[in-house]
Coordinates of C-alpha atoms and ligand atoms in Angstrom, one line a residue:
M1 CA 28.9 17.4 9.4
T2 CA 30.5 14.3 11.0
N3 CA 33.9 12.8 11.6
N4 CA 32.4 9.3 12.1
K5 CA 34.9 7.2 10.2
Q6 CA 32.5 4.5 9.1
V7 CA 29.9 7.0 8.0
L8 CA 32.6 9.1 6.0
A9 CA 34.0 5.8 4.4
W10 CA 30.9 4.5 3.2
V11 CA 29.8 7.9 1.7
E12 CA 33.1 7.9 0.1
E13 CA 32.6 4.3 -1.4
M14 CA 29.1 5.1 -2.6
K15 CA 30.2 8.3 -4.2
N16 CA 33.0 6.7 -6.2
L17 CA 30.5 4.0 -7.2
V18 CA 28.0 6.3 -8.5
N19 CA 29.8 9.5 -9.7
P20 CA 27.6 12.4 -8.7
D21 CA 28.4 16.0 -9.9
K22 CA 27.7 17.4 -6.4
V23 CA 27.2 16.2 -2.9
M24 CA 24.7 17.7 -0.3
W25 CA 24.2 16.7 3.2
I26 CA 20.9 17.2 4.6
D27 CA 21.4 19.4 7.6
G28 CA 17.5 19.5 8.5
S29 CA 17.2 23.2 8.0
E30 CA 14.0 24.9 6.5
A31 CA 16.4 27.0 4.3
Q32 CA 18.1 24.2 2.6
L33 CA 14.8 22.2 2.3
D34 CA 13.2 25.3 0.6
E35 CA 16.1 25.5 -1.8
L36 CA 15.4 21.8 -2.7
R37 CA 11.7 22.6 -3.1
A38 CA 12.3 25.3 -5.4
I39 CA 14.8 23.2 -7.5
A40 CA 12.1 20.4 -7.9
V41 CA 9.4 22.8 -8.7
K42 CA 11.6 24.1 -11.5
S43 CA 12.2 20.9 -13.1
G44 CA 8.7 19.8 -12.9
E45 CA 9.3 17.0 -10.2
L46 CA 7.1 18.8 -7.9
T47 CA 3.9 21.0 -8.8
K48 CA 3.3 23.8 -6.1
L49 CA -0.2 23.7 -5.0
N50 CA -2.4 26.8 -3.9
E51 CA -0.6 28.5 -1.2
E52 CA -3.8 30.0 0.3
L53 CA -5.8 26.6 0.4
L54 CA -2.9 24.2 0.9
P55 CA 0.1 26.2 2.4
G56 CA 3.5 24.5 1.8
C57 CA 1.9 21.4 -0.2
Y58 CA 3.1 19.8 -3.5
L59 CA 1.9 17.2 -5.7
H60 CA 4.3 14.6 -7.4
R61 CA 3.4 12.1 -10.0
T62 CA 5.5 8.9 -10.3
R63 CA 6.0 6.8 -13.5
Q64 CA 3.0 4.7 -14.2
N65 CA 4.9 1.5 -13.9
D66 CA 6.0 2.7 -10.5
V67 CA 3.1 3.1 -8.0
A68 CA 3.3 0.7 -5.4
R69 CA 5.4 -1.7 -3.4
V70 CA 6.9 -4.6 -5.8
E71 CA 6.9 -7.8 -3.4
D72 CA 8.3 -10.0 -6.0
R73 CA 11.4 -7.7 -6.4
T74 CA 12.0 -7.4 -2.8
F75 CA 14.8 -9.6 -1.4
I76 CA 16.2 -10.6 2.0
C77 CA 19.8 -11.3 1.4
T78 CA 21.3 -13.5 4.2
T79 CA 24.4 -15.7 3.9
K80 CA 22.2 -18.7 4.3
E81 CA 19.2 -18.8 2.3
E82 CA 17.3 -20.8 5.1
D83 CA 17.7 -17.7 7.3
A84 CA 15.2 -15.7 4.9
G85 CA 12.8 -18.3 5.2
P86 CA 10.0 -19.7 3.0
T87 CA 7.9 -16.4 2.9
N88 CA 10.7 -14.1 1.6
H89 CA 12.7 -13.9 -1.7
W90 CA 16.2 -14.8 -1.0
Y91 CA 19.6 -13.8 -3.0
D92 CA 23.0 -14.4 -2.0
P93 CA 24.3 -11.3 -0.4
A94 CA 27.7 -11.1 -2.5
E95 CA 26.2 -11.7 -5.6
M96 CA 23.3 -9.3 -4.9
Y97 CA 25.8 -6.5 -4.1
K98 CA 27.6 -7.2 -7.3
K99 CA 24.5 -7.0 -9.1
L100 CA 23.2 -3.9 -7.5
Y101 CA 26.6 -2.1 -7.9
N102 CA 26.8 -2.9 -11.5
I103 CA 23.2 -1.3 -12.0
A104 CA 23.8 1.8 -9.8
R105 CA 27.3 2.4 -11.3
G106 CA 27.9 5.9 -12.7
T107 CA 24.2 6.8 -12.5
Y108 CA 24.5 10.0 -10.6
Q109 CA 26.4 11.4 -13.2
G110 CA 24.9 15.0 -13.8
R111 CA 23.0 14.6 -10.6
T112 CA 23.3 15.5 -6.9
M113 CA 24.1 13.0 -4.3
Y114 CA 21.9 13.6 -1.2
I115 CA 23.1 12.2 2.1
I116 CA 20.1 12.1 4.6
P117 CA 20.9 11.2 8.3
F118 CA 17.7 10.3 9.9
S119 CA 16.4 8.9 13.3
M120 CA 13.6 6.4 13.6
G121 CA 12.1 7.4 16.8
P122 CA 12.7 10.7 18.7
I123 CA 16.2 11.6 18.5
G124 CA 18.0 10.4 21.5
S125 CA 15.3 8.1 22.7
P126 CA 16.5 4.7 24.2
L127 CA 14.0 3.0 21.7
A128 CA 15.3 5.1 18.6
K129 CA 17.8 3.9 15.9
I130 CA 19.8 5.9 13.5
G131 CA 20.2 5.5 9.6
L132 CA 21.8 7.3 6.7
E133 CA 19.9 7.4 3.3
I134 CA 21.9 8.4 0.0
T135 CA 19.5 9.2 -2.8
D136 CA 19.5 11.1 -6.0
S137 CA 16.0 12.1 -5.7
I138 CA 14.8 15.3 -4.2
Y139 CA 11.4 13.7 -3.6
V140 CA 13.0 11.2 -1.4
V141 CA 14.7 14.0 0.5
L142 CA 11.6 15.9 1.2
N143 CA 9.4 12.8 2.0
M144 CA 12.2 11.7 4.4
A145 CA 12.2 15.1 6.1
I146 CA 8.5 14.7 6.9
M147 CA 8.6 10.9 7.7
T148 CA 11.6 10.9 9.7
R149 CA 13.7 13.2 11.9
V150 CA 16.4 14.3 9.7
G151 CA 19.6 16.5 10.1
Q152 CA 22.7 17.7 12.1
K153 CA 21.0 16.7 15.5
V154 CA 21.0 13.0 14.2
L155 CA 24.7 12.8 13.5
D156 CA 25.6 14.5 16.7
T157 CA 23.7 11.9 18.6
L158 CA 25.3 9.2 16.5
G159 CA 28.8 10.5 17.3
D160 CA 31.5 7.7 16.6
S161 CA 29.0 5.0 16.9
N162 CA 28.8 2.3 14.2
D163 CA 25.2 1.4 15.4
W164 CA 23.5 2.8 12.2
V165 CA 21.7 1.4 9.2
R166 CA 23.2 2.1 5.7
G167 CA 20.5 3.0 3.1
F168 CA 21.4 3.5 -0.6
H169 CA 18.7 4.4 -3.3
A170 CA 19.5 5.2 -7.0
S171 CA 16.6 6.0 -9.3
C172 CA 18.5 5.0 -12.4
D173 CA 15.8 4.6 -15.3
I174 CA 13.1 3.5 -13.1
D175 CA 13.4 0.3 -15.1
P176 CA 10.8 -2.2 -13.6
E177 CA 12.9 -5.1 -15.2
N178 CA 15.8 -4.0 -13.0
R179 CA 14.2 -2.9 -10.1
Y180 CA 15.5 -4.4 -6.7
I181 CA 14.5 -3.8 -3.0
C182 CA 17.2 -5.5 -1.2
Q183 CA 17.7 -5.8 2.7
F184 CA 20.9 -7.1 3.9
P185 CA 20.0 -7.7 7.7
E186 CA 23.5 -8.9 8.6
D187 CA 25.2 -5.8 7.4
N188 CA 22.4 -3.4 8.5
T189 CA 22.3 -2.4 4.7
I190 CA 19.6 -1.5 2.3
I191 CA 20.0 -1.0 -1.3
S192 CA 16.9 0.1 -3.6
V193 CA 17.3 0.7 -7.4
N194 CA 15.2 1.6 -10.3
S195 CA 12.2 2.8 -8.4
A196 CA 11.1 6.4 -7.0
Y197 CA 7.8 5.5 -5.2
G198 CA 7.1 5.7 -1.7
G199 CA 7.7 2.4 0.0
N200 CA 10.4 1.3 -2.3
V201 CA 12.5 4.3 -1.6
L202 CA 11.8 5.9 1.7
L203 CA 14.0 3.4 3.3
G204 CA 13.4 4.5 6.7
K205 CA 9.9 3.0 6.6
K206 CA 9.3 -0.6 5.4
C207 CA 12.8 -1.4 4.5
F208 CA 14.4 -0.3 7.7
A209 CA 11.6 0.0 10.6
L210 CA 10.2 -3.2 9.7
R211 CA 12.6 -5.7 7.4
I212 CA 15.9 -4.8 9.2
A213 CA 14.3 -3.6 12.5
S214 CA 12.4 -7.0 12.9
Y215 CA 15.7 -8.8 12.5
Q216 CA 17.5 -6.7 15.1
G217 CA 14.5 -7.1 17.4
W218 CA 14.8 -10.9 17.1
K219 CA 18.6 -10.7 17.9
E220 CA 18.2 -8.0 20.7
G221 CA 14.7 -9.2 22.2
W222 CA 12.3 -6.4 21.0
M223 CA 9.7 -6.3 18.3
A224 CA 9.2 -4.2 15.3
E225 CA 5.6 -4.6 14.0
H226 CA 3.4 -3.4 11.2
M227 CA 1.1 -1.7 13.9
L228 CA -0.8 1.5 14.5
I229 CA -0.7 2.9 18.2
L230 CA -3.6 4.5 19.8
G231 CA -4.6 6.0 23.2
L232 CA -8.2 5.3 24.1
Q233 CA -9.4 8.1 26.7
N234 CA -12.5 7.1 28.7
P235 CA -14.7 9.6 30.4
K236 CA -12.5 9.4 33.7
G237 CA -9.7 10.9 31.6
E238 CA -7.6 7.6 31.9
V239 CA -5.9 6.6 28.5
K240 CA -5.3 3.0 27.6
Y241 CA -2.9 2.2 24.7
V242 CA -3.8 -0.3 22.0
A243 CA -1.6 -1.6 18.9
A244 CA -3.1 -3.0 15.9
A245 CA -1.6 -4.9 12.9
F246 CA -3.7 -5.0 9.7
P247 CA -2.3 -5.5 6.2
S248 CA -1.5 -2.6 3.9
A249 CA -4.5 -0.6 3.0
C250 CA -6.7 -2.5 5.6
G251 CA -7.4 0.6 8.1
K252 CA -4.4 1.4 10.3
T253 CA -4.5 5.1 9.5
N254 CA -8.3 5.2 10.0
L255 CA -8.4 3.5 13.2
A256 CA -5.6 5.3 14.5
M257 CA -7.3 8.6 14.1
L258 CA -10.7 7.4 14.9
I259 CA -13.5 10.0 16.0
P260 CA -15.9 8.3 18.4
P261 CA -19.5 8.4 17.6
K262 CA -21.5 11.5 18.8
Y263 CA -23.0 9.9 21.9
L264 CA -19.6 8.4 23.0
Q265 CA -17.7 11.8 22.5
E266 CA -20.5 13.5 24.7
K267 CA -19.7 11.0 27.4
G268 CA -16.1 11.8 27.2
Y269 CA -14.4 9.3 25.0
K270 CA -11.5 10.3 22.8
I271 CA -8.8 8.6 20.7
W272 CA -5.3 9.9 20.6
T273 CA -2.8 8.9 17.7
V274 CA 0.5 7.7 18.5
G275 CA 1.4 5.9 15.2
D276 CA -0.3 4.9 11.9
D277 CA 1.7 2.0 10.7
I278 CA 4.7 0.9 12.6
A279 CA 5.2 0.2 16.2
W280 CA 8.8 -0.6 18.1
M281 CA 8.0 -2.5 21.3
R282 CA 10.3 -3.3 24.3
I283 CA 9.7 -4.6 27.7
G284 CA 9.9 -1.6 30.1
A285 CA 11.3 -1.8 33.6
D286 CA 7.8 -2.6 35.2
G287 CA 7.9 -5.9 32.9
R288 CA 5.0 -4.3 30.6
L289 CA 5.4 -3.8 26.8
Y290 CA 5.9 -0.4 25.8
A291 CA 5.6 0.9 22.1
I292 CA 7.0 3.9 20.2
N293 CA 6.3 5.1 16.7
P294 CA 9.6 5.2 14.8
E295 CA 8.1 7.6 12.3
N296 CA 7.5 11.4 12.2
G297 CA 4.6 11.6 9.6
F298 CA 2.0 9.8 7.8
F299 CA 2.4 8.2 4.4
G300 CA -1.5 7.4 4.1
V301 CA -3.9 6.2 1.3
A302 CA -5.6 9.2 -0.1
P303 CA -8.7 7.5 -2.0
G304 CA -11.6 7.1 0.6
T305 CA -10.1 9.6 3.0
N306 CA -12.7 12.5 3.5
E307 CA -14.1 14.7 6.3
K308 CA -16.6 11.7 7.5
S309 CA -14.2 8.8 7.1
N310 CA -11.1 10.3 8.5
F311 CA -11.4 13.9 9.5
N312 CA -8.1 13.9 11.1
A313 CA -6.0 12.4 8.3
L314 CA -7.6 15.1 6.0
E315 CA -6.8 17.9 8.4
S316 CA -3.2 16.5 8.5
T317 CA -2.8 17.0 5.0
K318 CA -3.8 20.6 4.7
K319 CA -0.3 22.1 5.0
N320 CA 3.3 21.2 4.4
T321 CA 2.1 17.9 2.8
I322 CA 3.4 16.2 -0.4
F323 CA 0.7 14.4 -2.4
T324 CA 1.7 11.4 -4.7
N325 CA -0.2 10.2 -7.6
V326 CA -3.5 12.2 -6.7
A327 CA -5.4 14.3 -9.3
L328 CA -4.9 18.0 -9.8
N329 CA -7.8 20.3 -9.7
T330 CA -6.5 22.8 -12.5
D331 CA -9.4 25.6 -11.5
N332 CA -8.1 26.2 -8.1
N333 CA -4.7 24.3 -8.1
T334 CA -5.8 22.0 -5.3
V335 CA -6.0 18.2 -5.2
W336 CA -8.7 15.6 -5.6
W337 CA -9.0 11.7 -5.3
E338 CA -11.9 9.5 -5.4
G339 CA -13.8 9.4 -2.2
L340 CA -12.7 13.0 -1.2
D341 CA -16.4 14.6 -1.9
K342 CA -19.0 14.3 -4.3
N343 CA -17.7 17.1 -6.5
P344 CA -15.0 15.9 -8.7
P345 CA -13.2 18.8 -10.4
E346 CA -14.6 19.7 -13.7
N347 CA -11.1 20.3 -15.0
A348 CA -8.4 18.1 -13.5
I349 CA -5.1 16.5 -14.5
D350 CA -5.2 12.8 -13.5
W351 CA -2.4 11.0 -11.9
K352 CA -1.0 9.9 -15.3
G353 CA -0.7 13.6 -16.1
N354 CA -3.4 13.6 -18.7
P355 CA -6.6 16.0 -19.0
W356 CA -9.4 14.4 -16.9
N357 CA -13.1 15.4 -16.3
P358 CA -16.0 13.5 -14.2
S359 CA -17.6 12.2 -17.6
M360 CA -14.6 10.1 -18.1
F361 CA -15.3 8.1 -14.7
V362 CA -16.6 4.5 -14.8
K363 CA -16.9 3.0 -11.4
A364 CA -16.1 -0.4 -12.3
D365 CA -13.0 0.7 -14.4
K366 CA -10.2 1.8 -12.1
S367 CA -8.1 2.8 -14.9
T368 CA -10.6 5.8 -15.3
Y369 CA -10.0 6.9 -11.9
A370 CA -8.5 10.6 -11.5
A371 CA -6.4 9.2 -8.8
H372 CA -4.3 6.0 -8.5
P373 CA -6.0 3.7 -6.0
N374 CA -2.6 3.7 -4.1
S375 CA -2.2 7.5 -4.4
R376 CA -1.0 8.8 -0.9
F377 CA -0.3 11.8 1.1
T378 CA 2.9 12.4 3.3
A379 CA 1.8 14.5 6.1
P380 CA 3.8 15.7 9.1
A381 CA 2.5 14.1 12.4
V382 CA 2.3 17.6 14.1
N383 CA -0.4 18.5 11.9
C384 CA -2.8 15.8 13.2
P385 CA -5.4 17.2 15.6
C386 CA -5.3 14.2 17.8
I387 CA -1.6 13.6 17.8
S388 CA -0.8 12.1 21.4
E389 CA 1.3 14.1 23.7
E390 CA 3.3 10.8 24.1
F391 CA 4.2 10.6 20.3
D392 CA 7.2 12.6 20.7
K393 CA 8.4 11.6 24.1
G394 CA 10.3 8.6 23.1
A395 CA 9.6 6.7 26.3
G396 CA 6.8 4.7 24.8
V397 CA 3.3 3.8 25.8
P398 CA 2.4 0.7 27.7
I399 CA 0.2 -1.4 25.4
S400 CA -2.7 -3.1 27.0
A401 CA -4.1 -4.9 24.0
I402 CA -2.9 -6.0 20.5
I403 CA -5.3 -6.4 17.7
F404 CA -5.0 -8.4 14.6
G405 CA -7.2 -8.0 11.7
G406 CA -7.8 -8.1 7.8
R407 CA -10.1 -7.7 5.0
R408 CA -12.4 -11.0 5.1
A409 CA -15.7 -10.7 3.3
K410 CA -16.8 -14.0 5.0
C411 CA -15.6 -16.1 7.8
T412 CA -14.0 -13.9 10.5
P413 CA -16.2 -12.6 12.8
L414 CA -16.3 -8.7 13.6
V415 CA -14.2 -9.3 16.9
Y416 CA -13.1 -12.0 19.0
Q417 CA -10.6 -12.3 21.8
S418 CA -7.8 -15.1 22.0
K419 CA -7.8 -17.5 24.9
N420 CA -4.2 -16.3 26.0
W421 CA -1.0 -15.1 24.4
E422 CA -0.1 -18.4 22.8
N423 CA -3.4 -18.7 21.3
G424 CA -3.1 -15.0 20.3
V425 CA 0.2 -15.8 18.6
F426 CA -1.9 -18.6 16.6
V427 CA -4.3 -16.0 15.5
G428 CA -1.8 -13.7 14.2
S429 CA 0.2 -16.5 12.7
A430 CA -3.1 -17.6 10.7
M431 CA -4.3 -14.1 9.7
A432 CA -5.6 -13.8 6.1
S433 CA -6.7 -10.7 4.1
E434 CA -7.6 -10.0 0.8
T435 CA -4.9 -8.2 -1.4
T436 CA -4.9 -4.3 -2.2
A437 CA -3.5 -1.7 -4.4
A438 CA -0.7 -1.0 -1.8
A439 CA 1.5 -3.8 -3.7
A440 CA 1.9 -4.7 -7.4
G441 CA -0.4 -7.5 -8.3
A442 CA -3.9 -8.8 -8.3
V443 CA -6.4 -7.0 -5.7
G444 CA -9.0 -8.8 -3.6
V445 CA -7.4 -12.4 -3.5
V446 CA -7.1 -13.9 0.0
R447 CA -3.9 -14.7 1.3
R448 CA -2.4 -15.8 4.6
D449 CA -0.5 -12.5 6.0
P450 CA 0.7 -13.5 9.4
M451 CA 0.6 -10.6 11.7
A452 CA 0.3 -8.3 8.7
M453 CA 4.2 -9.0 8.3
L454 CA 4.3 -11.1 5.3
P455 CA 6.0 -8.5 3.0
F456 CA 7.8 -7.2 5.9
C457 CA 9.6 -9.7 8.1
G458 CA 13.4 -9.8 7.4
Y459 CA 13.9 -13.3 8.5
H460 CA 12.5 -16.8 8.7
M461 CA 8.8 -16.5 9.8
G462 CA 9.1 -19.6 11.9
D463 CA 11.8 -17.9 14.1
Y464 CA 9.4 -14.9 14.1
F465 CA 6.6 -16.9 15.4
Q466 CA 8.9 -18.5 18.2
H467 CA 10.1 -14.7 18.9
W468 CA 6.5 -13.8 19.6
L469 CA 6.0 -16.9 21.9
D470 CA 9.4 -16.0 23.9
M471 CA 8.1 -12.4 24.3
G472 CA 4.9 -13.6 25.6
K473 CA 6.8 -16.0 28.1
K474 CA 8.9 -13.0 29.3
L475 CA 5.8 -10.6 29.6
G476 CA 4.1 -13.4 31.8
D477 CA 0.8 -11.9 33.1
K478 CA 1.8 -8.5 32.0
A479 CA 1.3 -9.4 28.4
P480 CA -1.2 -7.5 26.5
K481 CA -4.4 -9.4 25.6
I482 CA -4.7 -10.2 21.9
F483 CA -7.6 -9.7 19.8
N484 CA -9.0 -10.1 16.1
V485 CA -11.2 -7.9 14.2
N486 CA -12.7 -7.8 10.9
W487 CA -14.6 -4.6 9.6
F488 CA -15.0 -6.0 6.1
R489 CA -17.8 -8.7 6.3
T490 CA -19.9 -8.4 3.5
D491 CA -23.6 -9.3 2.2
D492 CA -24.2 -11.3 -0.9
E493 CA -24.2 -8.0 -2.9
G494 CA -20.8 -7.2 -1.5
N495 CA -21.9 -4.3 0.7
F496 CA -20.1 -4.0 4.0
L497 CA -22.4 -5.2 7.0
W498 CA -20.5 -3.2 9.7
P499 CA -20.6 0.7 9.4
G500 CA -16.8 0.5 10.2
F501 CA -14.8 4.0 10.7
G502 CA -15.8 5.9 13.7
D503 CA -18.1 3.4 14.8
N504 CA -15.2 1.0 15.3
M505 CA -15.1 2.6 18.6
R506 CA -17.9 0.5 19.7
V507 CA -15.5 -2.7 19.2
L508 CA -12.7 -0.8 20.8
N509 CA -14.6 -0.3 23.9
W510 CA -15.6 -3.7 24.1
I511 CA -12.0 -4.8 23.8
I512 CA -11.0 -2.2 26.6
D513 CA -13.7 -3.8 28.8
R514 CA -12.4 -7.2 28.4
C515 CA -9.0 -6.2 29.3
E516 CA -10.3 -4.8 32.6
G517 CA -12.7 -7.8 32.9
K518 CA -15.7 -5.7 32.7
A519 CA -17.4 -7.2 29.7
D520 CA -19.0 -10.7 29.2
A521 CA -18.2 -13.0 26.1
T522 CA -19.2 -16.3 24.7
E523 CA -16.6 -18.9 24.5
T524 CA -16.3 -20.4 20.8
A525 CA -14.0 -22.8 19.1
I526 CA -12.0 -19.9 17.8
G527 CA -12.0 -17.6 21.1
Y528 CA -14.2 -15.3 22.9
V529 CA -16.8 -13.5 21.0
P530 CA -19.0 -10.6 22.5
K531 CA -22.6 -11.3 23.4
A532 CA -24.5 -9.3 20.8
E533 CA -26.0 -7.0 23.7
D534 CA -22.5 -6.0 24.6
I535 CA -21.8 -4.2 21.3
D536 CA -23.4 -0.9 22.0
L537 CA -25.7 0.3 19.0
T538 CA -26.9 3.5 20.3
D539 CA -27.6 5.8 17.3
L540 CA -26.6 3.1 14.8
D541 CA -29.2 2.0 12.1
M542 CA -28.1 -1.5 12.6
D543 CA -30.5 -4.7 13.7
M544 CA -29.5 -6.9 16.1
D545 CA -29.7 -9.8 13.6
T546 CA -27.2 -8.1 11.4
L547 CA -24.9 -7.8 14.3
K548 CA -25.4 -11.3 15.4
S549 CA -24.6 -12.7 11.9
I550 CA -21.1 -10.9 11.9
L551 CA -20.5 -12.2 15.2
T552 CA -21.3 -15.9 14.4
V553 CA -18.6 -18.5 14.3
D554 CA -19.8 -20.9 11.7
A555 CA -18.2 -24.5 12.2
E556 CA -18.2 -25.7 8.6
T557 CA -16.4 -22.4 7.3
W558 CA -14.1 -22.6 10.1
K559 CA -13.2 -26.4 9.3
K560 CA -12.3 -25.1 5.8
E561 CA -10.2 -22.2 7.5
A562 CA -8.5 -24.7 9.7
A563 CA -7.5 -26.9 6.7
E564 CA -6.1 -23.9 5.0
I565 CA -4.2 -23.0 8.0
E566 CA -2.6 -26.4 8.1
E567 CA -1.6 -26.0 4.5
H568 CA 0.0 -22.5 5.3
Y569 CA 1.7 -24.1 8.3
K570 CA 3.4 -26.7 5.9
K571 CA 5.7 -24.0 4.7
F572 CA 7.6 -23.5 7.9
G573 CA 8.6 -27.2 8.2
D574 CA 10.6 -27.8 11.4
K575 CA 10.6 -24.2 12.4
L576 CA 7.0 -24.1 13.2
P577 CA 6.8 -23.7 17.0
A578 CA 5.3 -26.9 18.8
E579 CA 3.1 -24.6 20.4
L580 CA 1.4 -23.3 17.3
K581 CA 1.0 -26.9 16.1
N582 CA -0.9 -27.8 19.2
Q583 CA -2.9 -24.7 18.9
L584 CA -4.2 -25.8 15.5
A585 CA -4.9 -29.2 16.7
T586 CA -6.9 -27.7 19.5
L587 CA -8.8 -25.6 17.0
K588 CA -9.7 -28.8 15.1
A589 CA -10.8 -30.5 18.0
N590 CA -12.9 -27.6 19.2
L591 CA -14.7 -27.6 15.9
G592 CA -15.5 -31.2 16.0
Ligands
GTP1 P1 -1.1 1.4 4.7 O1 -0.9 2.8 4.8 O2 -1.1 0.7 3.3 O3 -0.6 0.5 5.6 O4 -2.8 1.4 5.1 P2 -3.7 1.5 6.0 O5 -3.7 0.1 7.2 O6 -3.2 2.6 7.1 O7 -5.0 1.6 5.8 P3 -6.1 3.0 5.7 O8 -6.5 3.5 7.2 O9 -5.3 3.9 4.9 O10 -7.3 2.3 4.9 C1 -7.3 1.8 3.8 C2 -8.5 2.0 3.1 O11 -9.5 1.2 3.8 C3 -9.2 3.2 2.8 O12 -9.7 3.3 1.5 C4 -10.2 3.3 4.0 O13 -11.3 4.2 3.6 C5 -10.7 2.0 4.1 N1 -11.3 1.7 5.3 C6 -10.6 2.0 6.6 N2 -11.1 1.5 7.6 C7 -12.5 1.1 7.2 C8 -13.6 0.6 7.9 O14 -13.6 0.5 9.1 N3 -14.6 0.1 7.2 C9 -14.5 0.2 5.9 N4 -15.5 -0.5 5.2 N5 -13.4 0.5 5.1 C10 -12.4 1.1 5.8
SPV2 C1 2.3 -0.3 3.1 O1 2.2 -0.6 1.9 O2 2.1 -1.0 4.1 C2 2.4 1.3 3.3 C3 2.8 2.0 2.0 O3 2.2 1.6 4.5 S1 4.4 1.6 1.9 O4 5.3 2.7 2.5 O5 4.5 2.1 0.2 O6 4.9 0.5 2.0
MN3 MN1 1.4 0.2 6.0

């Protein structure tokens, strides 16, 4: 399939290491993918779902110990430890290669080695990058064929170039004690062993498009961010693009596919989806910031996705989709998850592979749920009813606003605007959010997650902050405006105070109005907060007092927040840019 000498040498080296029975290059043809689907169904790796109701769809269950990203087993392997920084786990590259090769040696025996050439970004786009993933898992091949552009065309585009990322995956025994997700940014290399779950093994996604790409972006002057990209169309038919960084399972897919409230639809407002998880951004010829979505599909959270909360995501999963760790409805061979509808199947198999029925469900006990809280769908982007016409173009869309956000029951208001780019970088660097099921470990614990990149930044986070500041200097007055949102404020009983989902459009409209100088705001210690009357509550069952309560910036709460930010900043030592130190001092002064 290729004469590229570096590619062939690496494939040969890996082949000698793992000793497969067979080797298969993924050419991207439907015929070849179909052959693999048939093998996986026969072996039980995939379950074919109801062809009438869910054409081309399959269910896969992972091991119970392999259901999410594993941050404490994820390593950045750079020659110098300090280059990985205080927020990453570091390992010496030479030692890590040795360790990983010892784990992987001979493990493809009796198996097939699949070689997947893939492009992150539309093939041939000046913003795209190429990778190869070697794997022994058909599940990985079929997911990569949805999430990225794969096949012969990628190798043709690569030609003899050595500008490509090496991704090697070995399932081994799925042993959690020997699970390693390792990035070698200096070598453009990723190695993942002993997992067979999503983000750990679909190496184009978090490992390449964020960890490796953030490092490349730092060296080459562009940005790889954990951001959705959406286009907001106004009644005049103009489309403004927004990128938003929220931590895992904090609402990116939902915001990216938002359907506006009826009265706004009737006025002519509409949202177009460019991406739901990752943005690669470069300064264009006109000096503005342009973003592409490097992915080709959505690896979305299933629980909570329904016709009302996210119609477009649900529609996207109705054909050619792979479901991971959801429940199987055995009456009609379809899928179900908590929050899909109010009719759980009477006869089901839960995500662990055990018989399940609704009488077993106890709301407070997640272990009784039919679907795993981090169960997911892998759906082709072309299925999405609101996919943007810019999605496949590769030129990128000009970004008017960048939004940060997270899950904060208290403290952070519904929305505020930073005072300028520098202040916006401070807001992003100080972001915090409650942890979710997207990563192994405790759920609901508030932690600092700068720019939603804590698990994904491939280098020293202090250098990363500096890179953001430098990008702002280059962008000058063409820089996007920076905002922060929080859909997750709760009352004392834990009920969400803001309706969220489609109603987030009301906040997006304020954001766009601010970018165009059309909306008013109140200046507070943390930034510009909307006047309550400027958030349109038409058709909403919400009183002004509740709205005002989630727009309030409480000085005492924020003084505690500032103290926590100061603590968080200590980690970065000398690498903390002076601008951010000054920003924190200004915040403290503003709070009095
Ligand atoms: P990753 O794919 O892990 O990066 O997640 P994501 O950021 O794309 O999050 P997603 O949109 O899948 O939402 C995660 C969870 O948050 C789902 O259970 C949603 O139902 C819920 N959620 C999303 N938006 C809102 C919102 O506006 N309000 C509330 N209360 N919940 C939301
Ligand atoms: C996330 O955790 O942010 C995801 C899912 O998008 S994974 O691909 O597993 O990282
Ligand atoms: Mn994500």
